Each structure stands twice: as C-alpha cells, then as structure tokens.
Short mmCIF file of C-alpha atoms in Angstrom, two decimals:
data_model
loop_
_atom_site.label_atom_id
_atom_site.label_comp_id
_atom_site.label_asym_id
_atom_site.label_seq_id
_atom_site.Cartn_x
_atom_site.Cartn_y
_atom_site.Cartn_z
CA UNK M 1085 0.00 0.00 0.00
CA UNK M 1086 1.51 3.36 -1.12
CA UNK M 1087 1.27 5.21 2.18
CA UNK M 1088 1.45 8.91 0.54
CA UNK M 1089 -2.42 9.00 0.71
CA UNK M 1090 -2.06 7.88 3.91
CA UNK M 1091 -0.25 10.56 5.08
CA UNK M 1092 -1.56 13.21 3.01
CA UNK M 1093 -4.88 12.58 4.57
CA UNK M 1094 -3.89 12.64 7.84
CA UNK M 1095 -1.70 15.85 7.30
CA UNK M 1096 -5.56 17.42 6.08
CA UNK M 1097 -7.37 16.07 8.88
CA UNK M 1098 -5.47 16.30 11.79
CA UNK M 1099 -6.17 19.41 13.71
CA UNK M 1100 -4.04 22.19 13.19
CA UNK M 1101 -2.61 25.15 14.56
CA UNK M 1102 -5.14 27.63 12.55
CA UNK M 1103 -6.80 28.83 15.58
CA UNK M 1104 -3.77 31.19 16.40
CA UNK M 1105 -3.06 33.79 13.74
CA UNK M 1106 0.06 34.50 11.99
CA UNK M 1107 1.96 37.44 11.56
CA UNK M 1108 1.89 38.86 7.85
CA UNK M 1109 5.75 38.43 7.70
CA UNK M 1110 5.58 35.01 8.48
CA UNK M 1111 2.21 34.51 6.04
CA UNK M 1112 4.54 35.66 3.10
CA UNK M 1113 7.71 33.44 3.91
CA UNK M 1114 5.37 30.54 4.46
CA UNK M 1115 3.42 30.69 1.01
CA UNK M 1116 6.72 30.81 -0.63
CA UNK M 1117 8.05 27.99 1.21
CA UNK M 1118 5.04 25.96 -0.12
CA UNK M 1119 5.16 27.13 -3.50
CA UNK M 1120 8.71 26.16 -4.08
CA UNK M 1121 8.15 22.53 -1.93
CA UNK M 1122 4.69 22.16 -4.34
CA UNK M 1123 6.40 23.21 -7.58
CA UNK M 1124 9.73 20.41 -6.69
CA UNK M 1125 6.32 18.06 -6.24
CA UNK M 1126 4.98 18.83 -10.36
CA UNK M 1127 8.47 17.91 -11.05
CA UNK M 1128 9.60 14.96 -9.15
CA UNK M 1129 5.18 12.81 -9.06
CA UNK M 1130 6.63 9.96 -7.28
CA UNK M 1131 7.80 11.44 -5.01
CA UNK M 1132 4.32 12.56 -2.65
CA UNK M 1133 6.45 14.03 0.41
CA UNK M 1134 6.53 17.19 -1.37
CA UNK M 1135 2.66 17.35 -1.35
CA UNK M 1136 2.55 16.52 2.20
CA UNK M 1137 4.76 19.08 3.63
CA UNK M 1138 2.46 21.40 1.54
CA UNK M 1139 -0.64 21.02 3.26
CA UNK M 1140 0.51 21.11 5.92
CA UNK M 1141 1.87 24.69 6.21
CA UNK M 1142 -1.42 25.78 3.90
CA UNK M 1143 -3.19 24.41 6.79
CA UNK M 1144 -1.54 26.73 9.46
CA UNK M 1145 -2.54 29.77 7.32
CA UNK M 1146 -5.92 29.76 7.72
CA UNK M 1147 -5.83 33.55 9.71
CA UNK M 1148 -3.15 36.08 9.34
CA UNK M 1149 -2.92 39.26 11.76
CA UNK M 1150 -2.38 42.44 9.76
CA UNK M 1151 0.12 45.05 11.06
CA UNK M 1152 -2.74 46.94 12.24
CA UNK M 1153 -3.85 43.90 14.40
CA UNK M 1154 -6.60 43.05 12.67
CA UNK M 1155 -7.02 39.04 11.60
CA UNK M 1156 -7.92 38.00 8.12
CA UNK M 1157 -9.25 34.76 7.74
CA UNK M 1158 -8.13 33.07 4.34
CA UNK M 1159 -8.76 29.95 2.60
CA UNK M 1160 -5.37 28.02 2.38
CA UNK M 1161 -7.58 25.04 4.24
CA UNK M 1162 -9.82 24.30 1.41
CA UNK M 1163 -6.55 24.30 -0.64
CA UNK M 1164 -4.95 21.96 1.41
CA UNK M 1165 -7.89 19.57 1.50
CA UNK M 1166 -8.26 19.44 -2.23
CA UNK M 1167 -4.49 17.95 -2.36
CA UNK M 1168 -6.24 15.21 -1.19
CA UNK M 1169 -6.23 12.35 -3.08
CA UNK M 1170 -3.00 13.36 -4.68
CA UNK M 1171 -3.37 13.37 -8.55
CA UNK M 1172 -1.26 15.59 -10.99
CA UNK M 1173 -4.43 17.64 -11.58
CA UNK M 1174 -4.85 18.67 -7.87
CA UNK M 1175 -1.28 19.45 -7.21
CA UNK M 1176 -1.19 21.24 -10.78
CA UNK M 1177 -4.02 23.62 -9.66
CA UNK M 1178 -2.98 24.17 -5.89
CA UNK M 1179 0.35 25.02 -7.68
CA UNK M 1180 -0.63 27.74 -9.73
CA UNK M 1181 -2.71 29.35 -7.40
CA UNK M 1182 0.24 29.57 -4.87
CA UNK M 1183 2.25 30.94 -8.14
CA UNK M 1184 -0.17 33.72 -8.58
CA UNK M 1185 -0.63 34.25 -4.63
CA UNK M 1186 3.41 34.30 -3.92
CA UNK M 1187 4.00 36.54 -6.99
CA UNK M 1188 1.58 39.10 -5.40
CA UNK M 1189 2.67 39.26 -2.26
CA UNK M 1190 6.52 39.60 -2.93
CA UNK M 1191 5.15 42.26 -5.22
CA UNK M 1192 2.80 44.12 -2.31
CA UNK M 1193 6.05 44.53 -0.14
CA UNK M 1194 6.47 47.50 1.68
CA UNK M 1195 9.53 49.64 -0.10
CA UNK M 1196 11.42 52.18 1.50
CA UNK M 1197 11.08 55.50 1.13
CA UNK M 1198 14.42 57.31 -0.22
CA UNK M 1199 16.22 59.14 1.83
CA UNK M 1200 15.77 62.49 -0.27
CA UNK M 1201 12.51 62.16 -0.84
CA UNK M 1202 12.13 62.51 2.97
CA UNK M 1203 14.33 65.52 2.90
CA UNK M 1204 12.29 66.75 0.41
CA UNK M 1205 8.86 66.33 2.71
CA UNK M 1206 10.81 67.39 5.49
CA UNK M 1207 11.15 71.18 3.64
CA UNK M 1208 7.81 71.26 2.52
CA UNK M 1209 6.19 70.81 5.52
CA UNK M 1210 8.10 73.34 7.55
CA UNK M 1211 6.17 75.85 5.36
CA UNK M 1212 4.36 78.65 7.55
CA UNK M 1213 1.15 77.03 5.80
CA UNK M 1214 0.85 74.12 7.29
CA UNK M 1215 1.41 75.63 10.54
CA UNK M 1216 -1.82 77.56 11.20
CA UNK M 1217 -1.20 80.54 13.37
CA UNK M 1218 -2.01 79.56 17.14
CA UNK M 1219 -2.99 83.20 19.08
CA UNK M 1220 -1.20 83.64 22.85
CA UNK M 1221 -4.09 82.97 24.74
CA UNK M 1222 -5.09 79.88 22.92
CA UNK M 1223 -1.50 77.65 23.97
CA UNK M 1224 -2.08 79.13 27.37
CA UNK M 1225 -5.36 77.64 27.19
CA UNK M 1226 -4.23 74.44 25.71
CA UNK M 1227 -1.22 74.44 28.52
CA UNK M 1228 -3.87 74.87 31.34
CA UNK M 1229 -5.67 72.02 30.29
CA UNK M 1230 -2.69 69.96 29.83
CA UNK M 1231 -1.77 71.06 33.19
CA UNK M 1232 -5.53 70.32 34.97
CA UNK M 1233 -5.50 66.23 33.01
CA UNK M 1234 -2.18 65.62 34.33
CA UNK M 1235 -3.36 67.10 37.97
CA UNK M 1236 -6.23 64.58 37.52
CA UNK M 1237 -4.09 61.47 36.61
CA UNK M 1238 -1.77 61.88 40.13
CA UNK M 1239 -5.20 62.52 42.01
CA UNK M 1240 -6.71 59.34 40.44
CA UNK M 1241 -3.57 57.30 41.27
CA UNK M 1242 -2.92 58.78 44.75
CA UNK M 1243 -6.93 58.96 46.28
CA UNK M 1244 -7.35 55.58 46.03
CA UNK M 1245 -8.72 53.55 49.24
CA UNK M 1246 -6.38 53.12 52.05
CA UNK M 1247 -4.02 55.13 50.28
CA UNK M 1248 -1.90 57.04 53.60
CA UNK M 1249 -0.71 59.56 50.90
CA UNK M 1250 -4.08 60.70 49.59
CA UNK M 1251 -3.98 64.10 51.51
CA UNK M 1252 -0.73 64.99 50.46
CA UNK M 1253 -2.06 65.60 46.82
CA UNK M 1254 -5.36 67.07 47.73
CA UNK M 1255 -3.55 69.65 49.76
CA UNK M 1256 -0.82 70.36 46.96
CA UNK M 1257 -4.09 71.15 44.21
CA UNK M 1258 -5.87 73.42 47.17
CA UNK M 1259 -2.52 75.25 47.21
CA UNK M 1260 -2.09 75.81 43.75
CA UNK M 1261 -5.98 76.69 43.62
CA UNK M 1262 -5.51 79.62 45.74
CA UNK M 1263 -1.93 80.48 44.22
CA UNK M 1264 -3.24 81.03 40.93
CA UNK M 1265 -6.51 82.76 42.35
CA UNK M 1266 -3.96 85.21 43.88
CA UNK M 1267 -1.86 85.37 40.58
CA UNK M 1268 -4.86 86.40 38.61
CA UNK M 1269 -6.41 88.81 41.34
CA UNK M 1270 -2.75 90.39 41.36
CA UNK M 1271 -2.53 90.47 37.03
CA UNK M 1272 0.51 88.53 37.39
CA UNK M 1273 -0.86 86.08 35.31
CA UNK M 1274 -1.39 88.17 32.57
CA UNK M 1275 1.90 89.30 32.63
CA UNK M 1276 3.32 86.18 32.44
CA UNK M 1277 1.34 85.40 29.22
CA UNK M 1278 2.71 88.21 27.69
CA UNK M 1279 6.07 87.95 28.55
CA UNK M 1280 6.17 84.27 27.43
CA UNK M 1281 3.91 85.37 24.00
CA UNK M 1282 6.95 88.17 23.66
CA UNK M 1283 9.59 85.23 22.96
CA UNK M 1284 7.33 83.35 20.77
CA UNK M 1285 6.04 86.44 18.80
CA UNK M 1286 9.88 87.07 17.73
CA UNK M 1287 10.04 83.28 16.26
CA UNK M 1288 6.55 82.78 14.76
CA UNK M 1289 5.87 86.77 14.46
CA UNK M 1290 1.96 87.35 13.71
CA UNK M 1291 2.40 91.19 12.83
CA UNK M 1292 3.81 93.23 9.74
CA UNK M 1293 5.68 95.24 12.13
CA UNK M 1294 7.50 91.64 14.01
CA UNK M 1295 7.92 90.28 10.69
CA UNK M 1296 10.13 93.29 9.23
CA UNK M 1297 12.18 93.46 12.34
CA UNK M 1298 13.24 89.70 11.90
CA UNK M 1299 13.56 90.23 8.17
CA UNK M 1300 16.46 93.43 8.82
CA UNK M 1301 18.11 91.12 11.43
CA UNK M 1302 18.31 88.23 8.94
CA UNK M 1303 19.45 90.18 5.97
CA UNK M 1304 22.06 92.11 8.28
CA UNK M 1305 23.53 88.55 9.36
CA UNK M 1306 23.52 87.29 5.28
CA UNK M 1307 20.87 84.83 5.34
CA UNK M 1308 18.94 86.33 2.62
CA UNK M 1309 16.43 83.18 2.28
CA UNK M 1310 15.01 83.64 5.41
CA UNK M 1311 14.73 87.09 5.89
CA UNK M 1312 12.90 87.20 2.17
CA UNK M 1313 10.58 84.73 3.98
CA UNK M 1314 10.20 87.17 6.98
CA UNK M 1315 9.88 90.31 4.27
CA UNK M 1316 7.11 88.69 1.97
CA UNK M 1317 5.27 87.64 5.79
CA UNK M 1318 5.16 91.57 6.72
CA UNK M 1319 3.76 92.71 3.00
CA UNK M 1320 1.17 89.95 3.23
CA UNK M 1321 0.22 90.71 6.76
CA UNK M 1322 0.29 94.02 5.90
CA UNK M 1323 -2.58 93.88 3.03
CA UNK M 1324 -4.55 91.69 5.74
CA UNK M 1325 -4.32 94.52 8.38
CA UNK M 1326 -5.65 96.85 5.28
CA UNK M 1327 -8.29 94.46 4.76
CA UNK M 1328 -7.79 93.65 0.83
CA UNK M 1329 -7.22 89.25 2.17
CA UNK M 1330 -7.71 87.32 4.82
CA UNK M 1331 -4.69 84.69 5.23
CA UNK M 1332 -6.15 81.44 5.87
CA UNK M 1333 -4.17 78.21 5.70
CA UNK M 1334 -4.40 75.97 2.24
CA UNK M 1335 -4.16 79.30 -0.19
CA UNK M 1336 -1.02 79.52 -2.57
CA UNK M 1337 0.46 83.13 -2.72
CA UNK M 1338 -0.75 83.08 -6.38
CA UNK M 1339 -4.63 82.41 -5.42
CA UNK M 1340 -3.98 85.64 -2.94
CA UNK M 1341 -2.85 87.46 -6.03
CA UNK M 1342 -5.59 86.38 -8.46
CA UNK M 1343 -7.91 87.00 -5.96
CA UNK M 1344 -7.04 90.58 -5.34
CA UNK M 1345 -6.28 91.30 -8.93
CA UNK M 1346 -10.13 89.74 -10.32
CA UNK M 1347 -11.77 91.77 -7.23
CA UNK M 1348 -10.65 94.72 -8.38
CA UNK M 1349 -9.67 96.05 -4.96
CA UNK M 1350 -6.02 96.57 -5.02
CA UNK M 1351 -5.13 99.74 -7.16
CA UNK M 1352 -2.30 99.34 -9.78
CA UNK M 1353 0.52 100.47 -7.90
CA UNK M 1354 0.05 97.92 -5.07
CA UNK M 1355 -0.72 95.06 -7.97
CA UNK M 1356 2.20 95.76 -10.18
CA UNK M 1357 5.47 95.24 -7.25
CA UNK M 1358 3.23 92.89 -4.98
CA UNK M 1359 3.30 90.38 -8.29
CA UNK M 1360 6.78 90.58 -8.55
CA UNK M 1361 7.13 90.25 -5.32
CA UNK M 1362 5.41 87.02 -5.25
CA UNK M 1363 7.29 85.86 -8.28
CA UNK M 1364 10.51 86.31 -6.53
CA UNK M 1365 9.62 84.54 -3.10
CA UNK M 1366 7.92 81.27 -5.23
CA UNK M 1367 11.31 81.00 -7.07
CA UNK M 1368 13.66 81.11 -4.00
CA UNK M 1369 11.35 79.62 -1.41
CA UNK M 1370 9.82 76.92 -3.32
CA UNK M 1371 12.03 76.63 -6.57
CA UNK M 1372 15.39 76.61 -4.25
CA UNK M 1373 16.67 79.45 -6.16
CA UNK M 1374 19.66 81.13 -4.82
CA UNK M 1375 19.43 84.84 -3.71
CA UNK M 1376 22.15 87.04 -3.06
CA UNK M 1377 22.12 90.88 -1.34
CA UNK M 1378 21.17 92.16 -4.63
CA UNK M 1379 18.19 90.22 -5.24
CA UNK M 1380 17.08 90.71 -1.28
CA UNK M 1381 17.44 94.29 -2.10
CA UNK M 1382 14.89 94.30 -4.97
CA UNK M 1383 12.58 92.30 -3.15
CA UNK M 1384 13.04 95.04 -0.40
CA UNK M 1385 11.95 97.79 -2.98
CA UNK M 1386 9.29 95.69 -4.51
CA UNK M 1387 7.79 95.28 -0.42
CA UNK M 1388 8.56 98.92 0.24
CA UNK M 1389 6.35 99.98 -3.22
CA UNK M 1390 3.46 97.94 -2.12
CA UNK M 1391 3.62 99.36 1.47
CA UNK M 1392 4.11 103.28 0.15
CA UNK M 1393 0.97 102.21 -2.20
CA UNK M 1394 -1.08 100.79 1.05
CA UNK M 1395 -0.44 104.00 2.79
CA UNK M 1396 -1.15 105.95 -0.35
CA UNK M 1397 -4.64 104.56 -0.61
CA UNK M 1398 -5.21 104.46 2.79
CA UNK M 1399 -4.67 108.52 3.05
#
C-alpha cells in the first residue's frame, strides 16, 4: 500500500494550529516555502512528500494578523484539503494558485522610502502654511488644560482607598488653587502670558511690524532666504491689516494674487510690485533658487512699493 495517501490525509485532517493567527511576515515566507516545496512536487510525481509538507503549512494559514492587528481569515484550508487524493491535476491547480498568490505578495512589499525624498517632505512641511497661526491665549489655554489632566491622573492614582498619601495631593491642588486665584487677582498672570507670547512672537511673528524686524536682522547677518521669507510675511500681513485678504491656511500666494487682482480692490501700484514680489519669493522659497544681497534688495523695494501704495490709498 503506497502510504502517501495515507499521510496526506492525515496531514488534512489532523487538527491544526489555525486557531492562532500568523503574523503577515511570516504569512509571506510561508506561502513561498510551499510554492517552491509544491512546484519540486509537479516535477519529481513519485515522489508525494513534497505534497505533504504542503498542506501542511497551507493548513496553518488559515488567519493572518495584519500590522494593524486586525485578523484576516483566508482559505489556504480548502486548498490543502483538495491535495487530497493526490493526482497531478490537484497538485497542478494548488500550484498555480500559490504561483499567482506568492507573486503578489513579494510584489505588495512594503519599499522604502528614499532618503531624499524625505528631505524633500521634510522642507515642505516646515512651510508657515501648514502651521496655522495659534494666538497667545489659545497655547495658554491648551497648557492649562494639559496642566488640569495631568493634575487629575496623580489625584486618580494617589486617592485611592487606604491610600496614607491621599492628603498629600489634595492639599498640593488646594494650594495651587488659591496660588493662581492670587496670581490672577494680582494680574501677574497676565503678565506672564505676555512675557512668554513676547519670545514666541519674535520666532513665529503674527504682525507686519515683528515680521520686518526679523527680516532686517536676517538680511544684516547674510541669510537672505530667510529674511525674504520674513519680508514677503510683513507685506502679506500688511494687506490683511488693510483688509484687501484674509490669510487662511491651504491658499497659494498666487490664489492671494488672483484673488485681489479679479476683485478689483487693489489699485495698480500695489498690484504691479506685490506680483513681482510674489514671483521672486515662489522661485527662491519653493524653486530653491539662490538669492544674493542684490536680489534681497529688490525684493526690499518691490515690499517697500506695495507698502508706500497701502499707505497711499489708505490717506
């Protein structure tokens, strides 16, 4: 009695491990293992150990947990059972499936990202754009509630029952209860948001008149790049304060400029430098053009004509 039926059927039968899921990375090595055992099989008939081994990893693939945990249920069972009785027909079919399902998955791997590609992300989202502007009072607000959930988590931990320590924290939130009653009753507290909104004004500045400052100390130390990107900040904060746009993040510089120039509401001699303007910034900030003091200098007259224009119009 040939016992490759034998053993193919109890390979099918037998209970398995299926009931505990495999990891994705082990899913893909596995199918290839079978493939290349089930392929040696079309080659080599008489010899049925092939077939065997390959039912029975198809049969320990029946669930496969995802990276994001979740399990997929499959059907390399029903494949394994239809091994069974081994004939070159069965083993033919199982084998091209397992072709077709290997060749997809080694093609599905995940592929590294370049390294300048990430360099290249890495610039374009340090633009101001994707960084909506965040007003003083609204990080002290999201600091005080930072503050009052982490307060909560050492109260939750230390009131428990029969906890000895339990007062201890109580008494250190009544303290700081009344200290910042007394802070705010004394204006302290205002204070102290302004002094720390002073520091951050100077990095992230929010008005035309910040923005220039920044833009003279850049261009005095050389580093014409940034100090255009501090100059072209005060013109376009400047036509906000003057009310002709309203800077909202997701808006190129260009929709600001074909906005203004189909409404009709900026006069020529604010249109005509602003554009260049514009064209000057997109080049060097997004088309890593080079500037040197000469080109900061006309991009300084260009911000100084729309400015002279603003107050122009405003008289």
């Amino acid at each position: 009695m040939n016992a490759g039926p034998l053993l193919l059927a109890i390979a099918v039968l037998a209970p398995g491990p299926g009931s505990t899921p495999v990891s994705l990375h082990t899913y893909v090595a596995r199918v290839h293992l079978a493939r290349v055992s089930l392929d040696r099989a079309t080659h080599t008939p008489a010899d049925q150990t092939d077939v065997v081994q390959t039912a029975r990893i198809l049969r320990g693939l029946d669930a496969v947990q995802m990276p994001d945990r979740e399990v997929l249920h499959t059907d390399s069972v029903s494949r394994a059972a239809s091994l069974s009785p081994i004939s070159a027909d069965s083993t033919a079919r199982v084998a091209a499936w397992l072709d077709t399902l290997d060749d997809t998955l080694q093609r599905t791997q995940p592929q590294p990202v370049p390294a300048s590609q990430l360099r290249q992300l890495d610039i374009v989202l340090r633009d101001s754009r994707f960084h909506p502007v965040q007003w003083p009072w609204e990080r002290a607000e999201h600091w005080l509630v930072s503050l009052y959930k982490s307060l909560l988590r050492v109260l939750t931990g230390a009131l428990r029952p029969g906890r000895p320590t339990a007062v201890i924290p109580a008494a250190i939130l009544l303290l700081m209860v009344v200290g910042v009653g007394y802070l705010i009753a004394r204006g302290a507290l205002g204070k102290l948001v302004v002094e720390r909104s002073a520091s951050e004004e100077y990095a992230s500045p929010t008005t035309p008149l910040a923005a220039g400052r920044r833009a003279e100390v850049l261009a005095a130390a050389g580093n014409y790049r940034e100090a255009l990107r501090y100059l072209f900040l005060s013109t376009m904060l400047q036509l906000q304060a003057h009310g002709l746009i309203e800077l909202r993040p997701g808006l190129t510089n260009r929709e600001y400029l074909q906005a203004l120039l189909v409404s009709g509401s900026v006069p020529e001699p604010v249109a005509g430098p602003l554009s260049a303007l514009v064209d000057t910034f997109d080049s060097v900030w997004y088309g890593h053009r080079p500037i040197d003091e000469a080109g900061y200098h006309r991009a300084d007259a260009a911000a100084a004509a729309v400015l002279d224009a603003l107050r122009s119009r405003a008289a």
